[in-house]
Coordinates of C-alpha atoms in Angstrom, one line a residue:
X1 CA -54.3 15.3 49.2
X2 CA -53.1 15.2 45.5
X3 CA -49.9 17.3 46.2
X4 CA -48.8 15.5 48.8
X5 CA -49.2 12.2 46.2
X6 CA -47.7 13.9 43.7
X7 CA -44.1 14.1 45.3
X8 CA -41.3 11.6 44.2
X9 CA -40.1 9.5 47.3
X10 CA -36.4 8.8 48.2
X11 CA -36.4 5.5 46.5
X12 CA -38.2 7.3 43.4
X13 CA -35.7 9.7 43.2
X14 CA -32.4 7.1 43.4
X15 CA -34.2 5.1 40.7
X16 CA -34.7 7.5 38.4
X17 CA -31.2 9.0 38.8
X18 CA -30.2 5.1 38.7
X19 CA -32.5 4.8 35.5
X20 CA -30.8 8.7 34.0
X21 CA -27.0 7.2 34.4
X22 CA -27.5 3.7 32.9
X23 CA -29.3 5.9 30.0
X24 CA -25.7 7.9 29.5
X25 CA -23.8 5.0 30.2
X26 CA -25.6 3.3 27.2
X27 CA -25.6 6.2 24.9
X28 CA -22.2 6.7 25.7
X29 CA -21.5 3.1 24.7
X30 CA -23.2 3.6 22.0
X31 CA -21.6 6.9 20.1
X32 CA -18.3 4.8 21.1
X33 CA -19.2 1.7 19.0
X34 CA -20.9 4.6 16.0
X35 CA -17.6 6.7 16.1
X36 CA -15.8 5.2 13.0
X37 CA -12.0 4.8 12.9
X38 CA -11.1 6.6 9.5
X39 CA -7.1 5.5 8.6
X40 CA -5.9 7.3 5.7
X41 CA -3.6 5.7 3.4
X42 CA -0.9 7.8 1.7
X43 CA 2.3 7.7 -0.2
X44 CA 4.0 8.2 -3.3
X45 CA 2.9 5.9 -6.3
X46 CA 4.3 1.9 -6.0
X47 CA 4.8 2.4 -2.5
X48 CA 2.3 -0.6 -1.8
X49 CA -0.9 1.4 -0.4
X50 CA -3.1 -0.6 -2.1
X51 CA -1.7 -4.1 -1.3
X52 CA -2.4 -2.5 2.4
X53 CA -5.7 -1.9 1.2
X54 CA -5.8 -5.7 -0.4
X55 CA -4.4 -7.2 3.4
X56 CA -7.5 -5.7 5.3
X57 CA -10.0 -7.6 3.4
X58 CA -7.8 -10.7 3.9
X59 CA -7.5 -10.6 7.4
X60 CA -10.5 -8.6 8.7
X61 CA -13.0 -9.7 5.8
X62 CA -13.7 -12.5 4.1
X63 CA -11.4 -12.1 0.9
X64 CA -12.3 -11.5 -2.0
X65 CA -15.8 -12.9 -4.1
X66 CA -15.7 -14.8 -7.0
X67 CA -16.6 -11.7 -9.3
X68 CA -13.8 -9.6 -7.3
X69 CA -11.3 -12.2 -8.7
X70 CA -12.5 -12.3 -12.2
X71 CA -11.8 -8.9 -12.5
X72 CA -8.5 -10.0 -11.0
X73 CA -7.9 -12.5 -13.2
X74 CA -8.0 -10.0 -15.9
X75 CA -5.6 -8.0 -14.5
X76 CA -2.9 -10.6 -14.2
X77 CA -3.4 -10.9 -18.0
X78 CA -2.7 -7.2 -18.3
X79 CA 0.0 -7.1 -16.2
X80 CA 2.0 -10.2 -17.9
X81 CA 1.5 -8.7 -21.3
X82 CA 2.5 -5.3 -20.0
X83 CA 5.3 -6.5 -17.9
X84 CA 6.7 -8.5 -21.3
X85 CA 6.4 -5.6 -23.7
X86 CA 8.3 -3.5 -21.3
X87 CA 11.5 -5.9 -21.7
X88 CA 11.1 -6.4 -25.5
X89 CA 10.7 -2.5 -26.1
X90 CA 13.9 -2.2 -24.0
X91 CA 15.5 -5.0 -26.0
X92 CA 14.8 -2.9 -29.4
X93 CA 15.8 0.3 -27.4
X94 CA 19.4 -0.8 -26.7
X95 CA 19.8 -3.2 -29.7
X96 CA 19.5 -6.7 -27.9
X97 CA 18.4 -8.8 -30.2
X98 CA 16.7 -12.0 -28.6
X99 CA 17.0 -15.4 -30.8
X100 CA 16.2 -16.1 -34.1
X101 CA 13.0 -18.6 -33.4
X102 CA 11.7 -15.8 -30.7
X103 CA 11.7 -12.6 -32.8
X104 CA 8.1 -13.2 -34.6
X105 CA 6.9 -14.3 -31.3
X106 CA 8.4 -10.9 -29.8
X107 CA 6.8 -8.6 -32.7
X108 CA 3.0 -10.3 -32.4
X109 CA 3.6 -9.9 -28.5
X110 CA 4.5 -6.1 -29.0
X111 CA 1.1 -5.9 -31.0
X112 CA -1.2 -6.9 -28.9
X113 CA -3.2 -3.8 -27.6
X114 CA -3.6 -2.7 -23.7
X115 CA -6.7 -1.5 -23.9
X116 CA -9.6 -3.3 -23.0
X117 CA -9.4 -7.0 -22.0
X118 CA -6.5 -8.5 -23.1
X119 CA -6.1 -11.4 -25.4
X120 CA -4.6 -13.7 -23.5
X121 CA -4.6 -17.5 -24.8
X122 CA -2.6 -20.3 -24.6
X123 CA -0.6 -19.5 -27.5
X124 CA -0.3 -15.6 -26.6
X125 CA 0.9 -17.5 -22.8
X126 CA 3.7 -19.8 -24.6
X127 CA 5.2 -16.4 -26.7
X128 CA 5.1 -14.7 -23.6
X129 CA 7.5 -17.4 -21.7
X130 CA 9.5 -18.1 -24.6
X131 CA 10.6 -14.2 -25.1
X132 CA 11.2 -13.9 -20.9
X133 CA 13.4 -16.9 -21.1
X134 CA 15.3 -15.4 -24.0
X135 CA 18.8 -14.4 -23.2
X136 CA 18.3 -11.0 -24.3
X137 CA 16.3 -10.5 -21.5
X138 CA 18.5 -11.2 -18.9
X139 CA 20.7 -8.7 -20.8
X140 CA 18.1 -5.9 -20.7
X141 CA 17.4 -6.5 -16.8
X142 CA 20.9 -5.5 -16.3
X143 CA 19.5 -1.7 -16.9
X144 CA 16.7 -2.3 -14.9
X145 CA 17.0 0.8 -13.2
X146 CA 17.0 2.5 -16.0
X147 CA 13.6 1.9 -16.7
X148 CA 9.9 1.5 -15.0
X149 CA 9.4 -2.4 -14.1
X150 CA 6.9 -3.5 -12.1
X151 CA 8.2 -5.2 -8.5
X152 CA 6.1 -8.4 -9.5
X153 CA 7.0 -9.1 -13.2
X154 CA 9.4 -11.6 -12.1
X155 CA 6.8 -13.4 -10.4
X156 CA 4.2 -13.1 -12.8
X157 CA 6.6 -14.0 -15.9
X158 CA 8.2 -17.0 -14.0
X159 CA 4.4 -18.7 -14.4
X160 CA 2.9 -16.8 -17.2
X161 CA 1.7 -20.1 -18.8
X162 CA -0.6 -20.8 -16.0
X163 CA -2.5 -17.9 -16.0
X164 CA -4.3 -18.8 -19.6
X165 CA -5.6 -21.5 -18.4
X166 CA -9.3 -21.6 -18.0
X167 CA -9.4 -23.5 -14.6
X168 CA -7.2 -20.4 -12.8
X169 CA -8.6 -18.8 -10.1
X170 CA -6.0 -16.1 -8.7
X171 CA -5.3 -16.8 -5.2
X172 CA -4.4 -14.3 -1.8
X173 CA -0.8 -13.8 -3.1
X174 CA -1.6 -13.3 -6.4
X175 CA -4.6 -10.2 -6.3
X176 CA -1.6 -8.5 -3.9
X177 CA 1.0 -8.8 -6.1
X178 CA -1.6 -7.7 -9.1
X179 CA -1.0 -4.2 -10.1
X180 CA -3.9 -1.9 -11.1
X181 CA -3.5 2.0 -10.7
X182 CA -5.4 3.7 -8.5
X183 CA -7.3 6.1 -9.7
X184 CA -9.7 8.3 -7.2
X185 CA -10.6 7.3 -3.7
X186 CA -10.8 3.3 -2.8
X187 CA -12.6 2.6 0.6
X188 CA -12.7 -0.5 2.2
X189 CA -14.6 -1.0 5.9
X190 CA -14.5 -3.6 8.6
X191 CA -14.6 -4.6 12.3
X192 CA -11.9 -4.8 14.9
X193 CA -13.1 -5.6 18.3
X194 CA -16.7 -4.4 17.4
X195 CA -15.0 -0.7 16.6
X196 CA -15.8 0.1 12.8
X197 CA -12.7 0.7 10.6
X198 CA -12.7 2.9 6.9
X199 CA -9.3 2.4 5.3
X200 CA -9.2 5.3 2.8
X201 CA -6.7 5.0 -0.1
X202 CA -5.9 7.6 -2.7
X203 CA -3.9 7.4 -6.2
X204 CA -0.4 8.4 -5.4
X205 CA 1.0 9.5 -8.5
X206 CA 1.3 13.2 -9.0
X207 CA -2.0 13.9 -10.9
X208 CA -3.7 12.0 -8.5
X209 CA -2.7 14.1 -5.1
X210 CA -5.0 17.1 -5.8
X211 CA -7.8 14.6 -4.7
X212 CA -6.1 14.0 -1.4
X213 CA -7.7 17.1 0.2
X214 CA -11.0 15.6 0.1
X215 CA -9.8 12.9 2.5
X216 CA -8.5 15.0 5.4
X217 CA -11.4 16.0 7.6
X218 CA -12.1 13.1 10.5
X219 CA -9.1 11.5 10.0
X220 CA -8.4 9.0 13.2
X221 CA -5.0 8.3 11.8
X222 CA -2.4 8.3 8.8
X223 CA -0.4 5.8 7.4
X224 CA 2.6 6.6 5.5
X225 CA 3.9 4.2 2.8
X226 CA 7.5 4.5 1.6
X227 CA 9.1 1.7 -0.5
X228 CA 12.7 1.7 1.1
X229 CA 13.2 -0.1 -2.7
X230 CA 12.9 2.7 -4.3
X231 CA 16.3 4.7 -3.6
X232 CA 18.2 3.7 -7.1
X233 CA 14.8 4.3 -9.1
X234 CA 13.5 7.4 -10.7
X235 CA 10.5 9.0 -11.2
X236 CA 7.8 7.9 -14.0
X237 CA 6.3 11.1 -14.0
X238 CA 9.9 13.0 -13.9
X239 CA 12.8 10.7 -15.0
X240 CA 14.8 13.3 -13.4
X241 CA 13.3 13.0 -10.1
X242 CA 14.5 9.8 -7.8
X243 CA 11.8 8.1 -6.5
X244 CA 12.4 8.2 -2.5
X245 CA 13.7 11.9 -2.6
X246 CA 10.4 12.4 -4.1
X247 CA 8.9 10.2 -1.3
X248 CA 10.9 12.0 1.0
X249 CA 9.4 15.3 0.0
X250 CA 5.7 14.2 0.3
X251 CA 5.9 12.9 3.6
X252 CA 7.7 15.9 5.1
X253 CA 4.7 17.8 3.6
X254 CA 2.1 15.5 4.9
X255 CA 3.5 14.9 8.4
X256 CA 3.9 18.8 8.8
X257 CA 0.2 19.8 7.1
X258 CA -2.1 21.9 9.6
X259 CA -4.6 19.6 9.1
X260 CA -2.8 16.2 10.7
X261 CA -0.6 18.4 13.6
X262 CA -2.7 16.4 16.3
X263 CA -3.2 13.1 14.2
X264 CA -1.2 10.1 14.8
X265 CA 1.1 9.6 12.1
X266 CA 2.3 5.7 11.0
X267 CA 5.4 5.1 8.6
X268 CA 5.6 1.8 7.0
X269 CA 8.8 1.6 5.8
X270 CA 7.5 -1.0 3.0
X271 CA 9.1 -3.5 0.5
X272 CA 11.9 -4.6 3.1
X273 CA 12.5 -8.0 1.1
X274 CA 12.9 -6.2 -1.9
X275 CA 15.1 -4.1 -0.5
X276 CA 17.2 -7.0 1.3
X277 CA 18.0 -8.2 -2.1
X278 CA 18.9 -5.6 -3.5
X279 CA 21.6 -4.8 -0.9
X280 CA 22.2 -8.5 -0.8
X281 CA 23.6 -7.4 -5.3
X282 CA 25.5 -4.8 -3.6
X283 CA 23.5 -1.9 -4.5
X284 CA 24.2 0.8 -1.9
X285 CA 22.5 4.1 -1.0
X286 CA 24.7 6.3 -2.7
X287 CA 22.9 6.8 -5.6
X288 CA 20.5 8.3 -3.6
X289 CA 22.1 10.0 -0.4
X290 CA 25.5 10.8 -1.6
X291 CA 27.0 11.0 2.2
X292 CA 25.7 7.4 3.0
X293 CA 29.3 5.5 3.9
X294 CA 27.4 2.3 5.3
X295 CA 27.7 0.2 2.5
X296 CA 25.5 -3.2 1.9
X297 CA 24.7 -3.5 5.4
X298 CA 21.4 -4.2 5.5
X299 CA 20.4 -2.9 9.3
X300 CA 22.8 -0.1 8.7
X301 CA 21.1 1.0 5.4
X302 CA 17.5 0.8 7.2
X303 CA 18.3 2.8 9.8
X304 CA 19.9 5.7 8.0
X305 CA 16.8 5.6 5.6
X306 CA 14.2 5.3 8.6
X307 CA 16.2 8.1 10.0
X308 CA 15.5 10.6 7.0
X309 CA 12.3 10.3 7.2
X310 CA 11.7 10.7 10.9
X311 CA 14.2 14.2 10.6
X312 CA 11.0 15.8 8.5
X313 CA 9.1 15.8 11.5
X314 CA 9.1 19.2 12.2
X315 CA 7.2 18.7 15.5
X316 CA 9.6 15.9 17.1
X317 CA 9.3 17.0 20.5
X318 CA 5.5 17.2 20.6
X319 CA 5.1 14.3 18.5
X320 CA 6.4 11.0 17.5
X321 CA 6.1 9.3 14.2
X322 CA 5.3 5.6 14.7
X323 CA 6.9 3.6 12.1
X324 CA 7.4 -0.1 11.5
X325 CA 9.2 -1.9 8.5
X326 CA 7.0 -3.8 6.2
X327 CA 6.4 -6.4 3.5
X328 CA 3.2 -5.3 2.1
X329 CA 2.5 -8.8 0.6
X330 CA 3.3 -10.6 3.4
X331 CA 0.1 -11.2 5.1
X332 CA 1.4 -12.5 8.7
X333 CA 3.6 -9.5 8.4
X334 CA 0.8 -6.8 8.1
X335 CA -1.2 -8.8 10.2
X336 CA 1.2 -8.5 13.4
X337 CA 2.2 -4.9 12.4
X338 CA -1.4 -4.0 12.1
X339 CA -2.1 -5.6 15.0
X340 CA 0.4 -3.0 17.2
X341 CA -1.2 -0.4 15.4
X342 CA -4.7 -1.2 16.8
X343 CA -4.0 0.4 20.3
X344 CA -2.8 3.7 18.6
X345 CA -6.2 3.7 16.6
X346 CA -8.8 2.9 19.6
X347 CA -6.9 5.4 22.1
X348 CA -7.3 8.5 19.7
X349 CA -10.6 7.1 18.9
X350 CA -11.1 7.3 22.7
X351 CA -9.8 10.4 23.0
X352 CA -11.9 12.0 20.0
X353 CA -14.9 10.5 21.8
X354 CA -13.9 12.2 25.1
X355 CA -13.7 15.6 23.1

């Protein structure tokens, strides 16, 4: 009797199987939700990687806290003083004299220490503005490609007087444009369509690249940032090396690395706006690519640079390099581009889940 009572009926068996199927589906769903999409941001220094990471905070999170904006305010002060000092040092180096009324102001600005918190009050801001508007600075800017100046120098120096005000709080554009060298590893976590993303940004300077290997594991996709604007500029670490050549060599090393043999690679050809401005000033690609004969036609030049990057792919038959022209400081542009990349990330995550 006991044996008969313990027998599983057909209905009970079906219910048990159905329950097991439901549990399996729930487990699969949980695994899918728990699977983190790790995006590795790579590129040479000044390529715009950190700006892309900041955009993720603006687009997918709630931007930046008041405490973070207070830090960015100090970085803005540092950027303003750093850039005007560079310009004044170049004036001295090239024996280009400022107007008599600005020479003492320039000397005081050059004496400002950049260590720790930079002193930046109304008096300093006024002197910075007067020196920036001096005709000597216009003359030294003609040698722009021979020294390193931030892409955002003009942006901050034009409005330098407003940054000294007590009530000044950096807006999103200020945050995107302010420059602070990335050292170590900076991670940004956010959600898209209930999926967890983690973007990992590492310093792009040569002395920072030895740390990259620690980030290579469990990467869903790599975004490589290359600055279109660098074709006539030289490397900070080695003034004999063209910046775009350096970036191309680094790109080749990354995409053909065994760690990323089966990892989607997305190329952001960044700073499209600055590149187009440079083309309009009549600066073509010959300083970087002597065989280039397309003149200053923007589309021709952009396609040439794209081709130079894509031909570095040794696995072109088996792997496509997804690529986009980007403006990292333009939130709408990055929103559209990143949205186009989402399917790549999600598909790769799904493939990993099936494995």
